[in-house]
XYZ file of C-alpha atoms in Angstrom:
276
model
C -57.570 8.875 -30.668
C -57.224 10.754 -33.941
C -53.851 10.616 -35.620
C -51.691 13.706 -35.512
C -50.262 12.921 -38.950
C -52.668 10.687 -40.881
C -52.141 9.408 -44.389
C -53.795 11.981 -46.618
C -54.805 12.453 -50.229
C -54.248 16.187 -50.572
C -55.248 16.414 -54.218
C -56.179 14.045 -57.022
C -55.349 14.894 -60.609
C -56.529 13.419 -63.917
C -53.340 11.363 -64.307
C -54.084 9.233 -61.250
C -55.814 5.996 -62.279
C -55.241 4.023 -59.099
C -52.566 1.663 -57.830
C -53.420 -1.067 -60.331
C -52.553 1.256 -63.238
C -49.011 1.939 -62.086
C -46.118 0.498 -64.069
C -43.246 2.614 -62.765
C -42.196 3.436 -59.215
C -39.541 6.162 -59.010
C -38.085 6.513 -55.523
C -35.907 9.125 -53.812
C -34.688 9.100 -50.244
C -32.388 7.555 -47.668
C -31.441 4.140 -46.294
C -35.032 3.205 -45.476
C -35.713 3.040 -49.224
C -32.315 2.221 -50.748
C -31.808 -1.004 -52.696
C -28.356 -0.311 -54.113
C -29.671 0.394 -57.589
C -27.000 0.700 -60.273
C -28.025 3.514 -62.586
C -26.519 1.664 -65.533
C -28.934 -1.220 -65.042
C -32.382 -1.507 -66.586
C -35.237 -2.891 -64.477
C -37.133 -5.720 -66.159
C -40.202 -7.797 -65.351
C -37.860 -10.538 -64.182
C -35.682 -8.122 -62.189
C -37.979 -5.200 -61.296
C -35.501 -3.460 -58.981
C -32.817 -3.331 -61.654
C -30.569 -5.330 -59.300
C -30.781 -8.866 -58.004
C -33.672 -9.057 -55.570
C -33.862 -7.790 -52.846
C -30.930 -5.518 -53.611
C -28.578 -4.106 -51.006
C -30.886 -2.965 -48.245
C -30.382 -1.588 -44.770
C -32.453 -4.273 -43.134
C -31.929 -7.995 -42.516
C -29.322 -9.435 -44.864
C -30.925 -11.002 -47.914
C -34.396 -9.683 -47.128
C -36.343 -6.849 -48.767
C -37.185 -3.413 -47.483
C -40.598 -1.840 -48.112
C -39.831 -1.304 -51.803
C -39.157 -4.988 -52.383
C -42.168 -6.044 -50.339
C -44.423 -3.650 -52.242
C -43.298 -4.936 -55.625
C -43.580 -8.623 -54.757
C -46.512 -8.765 -52.356
C -48.670 -5.656 -52.502
C -48.889 -4.256 -56.020
C -52.225 -5.927 -56.815
C -50.676 -8.251 -59.351
C -48.927 -5.501 -61.290
C -45.196 -5.990 -61.734
C -43.850 -2.529 -61.090
C -40.541 -1.458 -62.588
C -38.592 0.431 -59.959
C -36.024 3.184 -60.391
C -34.781 3.650 -56.840
C -32.284 6.492 -56.418
C -32.305 6.460 -52.600
C -28.945 6.251 -50.819
C -27.865 5.679 -47.243
C -27.593 8.746 -45.033
C -29.426 11.013 -47.443
C -30.703 14.383 -46.384
C -32.669 16.899 -48.408
C -29.616 18.134 -50.283
C -28.891 14.542 -51.322
C -32.438 14.118 -52.613
C -31.933 17.341 -54.562
C -28.947 15.683 -56.203
C -30.847 12.439 -56.798
C -33.416 14.454 -58.743
C -31.444 17.305 -60.277
C -28.430 15.268 -61.343
C -29.129 11.543 -61.426
C -32.797 11.383 -62.439
C -32.407 14.135 -65.039
C -29.445 12.356 -66.624
C -31.040 8.913 -66.426
C -34.758 8.685 -67.236
C -36.139 12.232 -67.215
C -36.456 12.236 -71.008
C -38.311 8.890 -71.030
C -35.879 6.748 -73.014
C -37.214 3.716 -74.866
C -36.109 1.441 -72.019
C -37.977 3.558 -69.433
C -41.198 4.701 -71.114
C -42.833 6.116 -68.014
C -45.678 8.576 -68.422
C -47.767 10.826 -66.222
C -50.503 8.206 -65.855
C -48.392 5.139 -65.114
C -45.674 6.459 -62.796
C -45.654 7.261 -59.088
C -42.874 9.444 -57.705
C -42.114 8.638 -54.069
C -39.947 10.734 -51.763
C -39.078 9.585 -48.239
C -36.524 11.784 -46.534
C -36.260 13.723 -43.294
C -34.995 11.251 -40.713
C -31.414 12.418 -41.012
C -32.378 16.073 -41.419
C -34.499 15.927 -38.268
C -31.564 14.621 -36.257
C -29.925 18.012 -36.707
C -32.596 20.669 -36.458
C -36.259 21.379 -35.838
C -36.658 24.311 -38.245
C -37.276 22.771 -41.638
C -38.329 25.847 -43.608
C -35.255 25.819 -45.822
C -35.395 22.033 -46.181
C -38.954 22.171 -47.486
C -38.133 24.954 -49.939
C -35.281 22.874 -51.359
C -37.260 19.636 -51.351
C -40.196 21.076 -53.259
C -37.997 22.980 -55.653
C -36.652 19.557 -56.597
C -40.220 18.243 -56.911
C -40.838 21.068 -59.354
C -38.096 19.589 -61.519
C -39.975 16.271 -61.544
C -43.182 18.069 -62.454
C -41.461 19.975 -65.250
C -40.371 16.648 -66.751
C -43.880 15.208 -66.702
C -44.392 13.755 -63.209
C -47.969 14.149 -62.001
C -48.407 11.552 -59.255
C -46.517 12.308 -56.051
C -46.356 10.342 -52.809
C -44.488 11.744 -49.829
C -43.731 9.609 -46.803
C -43.412 11.374 -43.487
C -40.928 10.386 -40.812
C -41.659 7.839 -38.080
C -41.228 8.597 -34.357
C -37.487 7.924 -34.422
C -37.179 9.090 -30.815
C -38.684 5.680 -29.998
C -35.862 3.790 -31.730
C -33.139 2.128 -29.617
C -30.577 4.784 -30.584
C -29.181 7.300 -28.162
C -31.860 9.859 -28.952
C -33.346 11.571 -25.881
C -37.123 11.291 -26.305
C -37.724 14.753 -24.884
C -34.835 16.288 -26.781
C -35.379 15.160 -30.345
C -39.073 14.275 -30.593
C -40.074 17.864 -31.544
C -37.675 17.694 -34.492
C -39.620 14.830 -36.080
C -42.997 16.361 -35.230
C -41.907 19.614 -36.829
C -40.770 17.815 -39.988
C -44.127 16.118 -40.432
C -46.061 19.320 -39.797
C -43.937 21.276 -42.269
C -44.144 18.478 -44.857
C -47.928 18.564 -44.688
C -47.994 22.331 -45.239
C -45.436 22.252 -48.046
C -47.197 19.383 -49.834
C -50.514 21.253 -49.618
C -48.904 24.361 -51.102
C -47.382 22.281 -53.892
C -50.774 20.731 -54.641
C -52.457 24.144 -54.731
C -49.880 25.376 -57.229
C -50.235 22.288 -59.449
C -53.933 21.605 -59.873
C -53.361 18.718 -62.300
C -51.136 16.821 -59.857
C -52.004 14.063 -57.416
C -50.317 14.758 -54.097
C -50.481 12.255 -51.233
C -48.784 11.722 -47.888
C -48.432 8.230 -46.455
C -47.958 8.241 -42.687
C -45.067 6.058 -41.609
C -45.605 7.875 -38.314
C -48.909 6.052 -37.882
C -47.575 2.650 -38.991
C -44.688 2.784 -36.518
C -46.823 4.250 -33.741
C -49.406 1.468 -34.048
C -46.705 -1.191 -34.071
C -44.745 0.248 -31.145
C -47.870 0.942 -29.076
C -49.153 -2.617 -29.494
C -46.316 -4.927 -30.561
C -48.163 -8.095 -29.558
C -51.009 -7.374 -31.978
C -48.396 -7.153 -34.740
C -46.671 -10.402 -33.833
C -43.823 -8.951 -31.759
C -42.856 -9.133 -28.097
C -43.084 -6.116 -25.772
C -39.323 -6.214 -25.204
C -38.728 -5.736 -28.948
C -39.981 -2.150 -28.830
C -36.706 -0.546 -27.688
C -34.223 -3.360 -28.304
C -31.651 -3.201 -31.093
C -30.908 -6.445 -32.894
C -34.360 -7.853 -32.180
C -37.544 -8.372 -34.179
C -38.501 -4.708 -34.674
C -35.195 -2.845 -34.841
C -32.262 -4.297 -36.733
C -29.955 -1.769 -35.074
C -30.217 1.608 -33.345
C -32.112 3.201 -36.234
C -33.139 0.774 -38.982
C -36.239 -1.452 -38.825
C -36.246 -5.129 -39.714
C -37.686 -6.560 -42.907
C -40.765 -7.634 -40.939
C -41.435 -3.988 -40.129
C -40.794 -2.995 -43.736
C -43.475 -5.509 -44.691
C -45.985 -3.606 -42.546
C -44.882 -0.387 -44.234
C -45.407 -1.872 -47.708
C -48.780 -3.280 -46.671
C -49.950 0.089 -45.378
C -48.634 1.965 -48.413
C -50.535 -0.432 -50.668
C -53.704 -0.172 -48.588
C -53.522 3.608 -48.631
C -52.987 3.790 -52.385
C -55.722 1.218 -52.968
C -58.214 3.453 -51.165
C -57.455 6.289 -53.592
C -59.246 5.351 -56.822
C -59.087 7.237 -60.092
C -60.968 10.500 -60.266
C -64.694 10.054 -60.745
C -66.778 11.901 -63.302
C -68.097 14.205 -60.565
C -64.547 15.008 -59.479
C -63.568 15.726 -63.080
C -66.461 18.167 -63.361
C -65.339 20.253 -60.397
């Protein structure tokens, strides 16, 4: 059965040279991505998150989330330096602040200790879980979210990865499946449209969507094939869900694996693509 929200390369610009060329990962979002980064710290090759690995994550204590897994296990040998501005509970207006206030004051001007450039940096935004808990009309959210992306573009960002929301109605939380599921579906549909519009308006940008929806759906539909037990699917404090909402580090590992696989299947633009 075809995916409703597949991972998609919407556009590929000249600054995208593939996953192996990346040196900087700049992340915005909520608790699924947060590592407790201290903005006064400088990521190094020895401490790529800018904090002691795996940082303060909202998964198993002392274990990494997808960001940590990606850096250590799935970056094709490249030691990414990560500037992770995600915070717990974030909604779109928080991501606006992460970009408009924190990023702009921190590394937007490419200081000597953060020499990111269009061709070696990937800007990742994963938000929407908390927004979707409140409404199903995300028109205003998308306008605000992509206005903030414009700020990144204006400061030199050219490679953008958006992560859609998983089917949170399948989490153990008190979320009626028939009541809230349309909220998450609507978010993903609106994100796809907004990202396509952003790509059309910025022809030199690479714009991609990674489908956490598909990763979670595959895992929850067939837990045994992923090394889990059937009872883990809707049980908090078990192998899939750490609590009512947050996945375990084992699940984050699948996310990192799939992000890496997706990015690895998007090579640099070919000569024929450049000629178009």
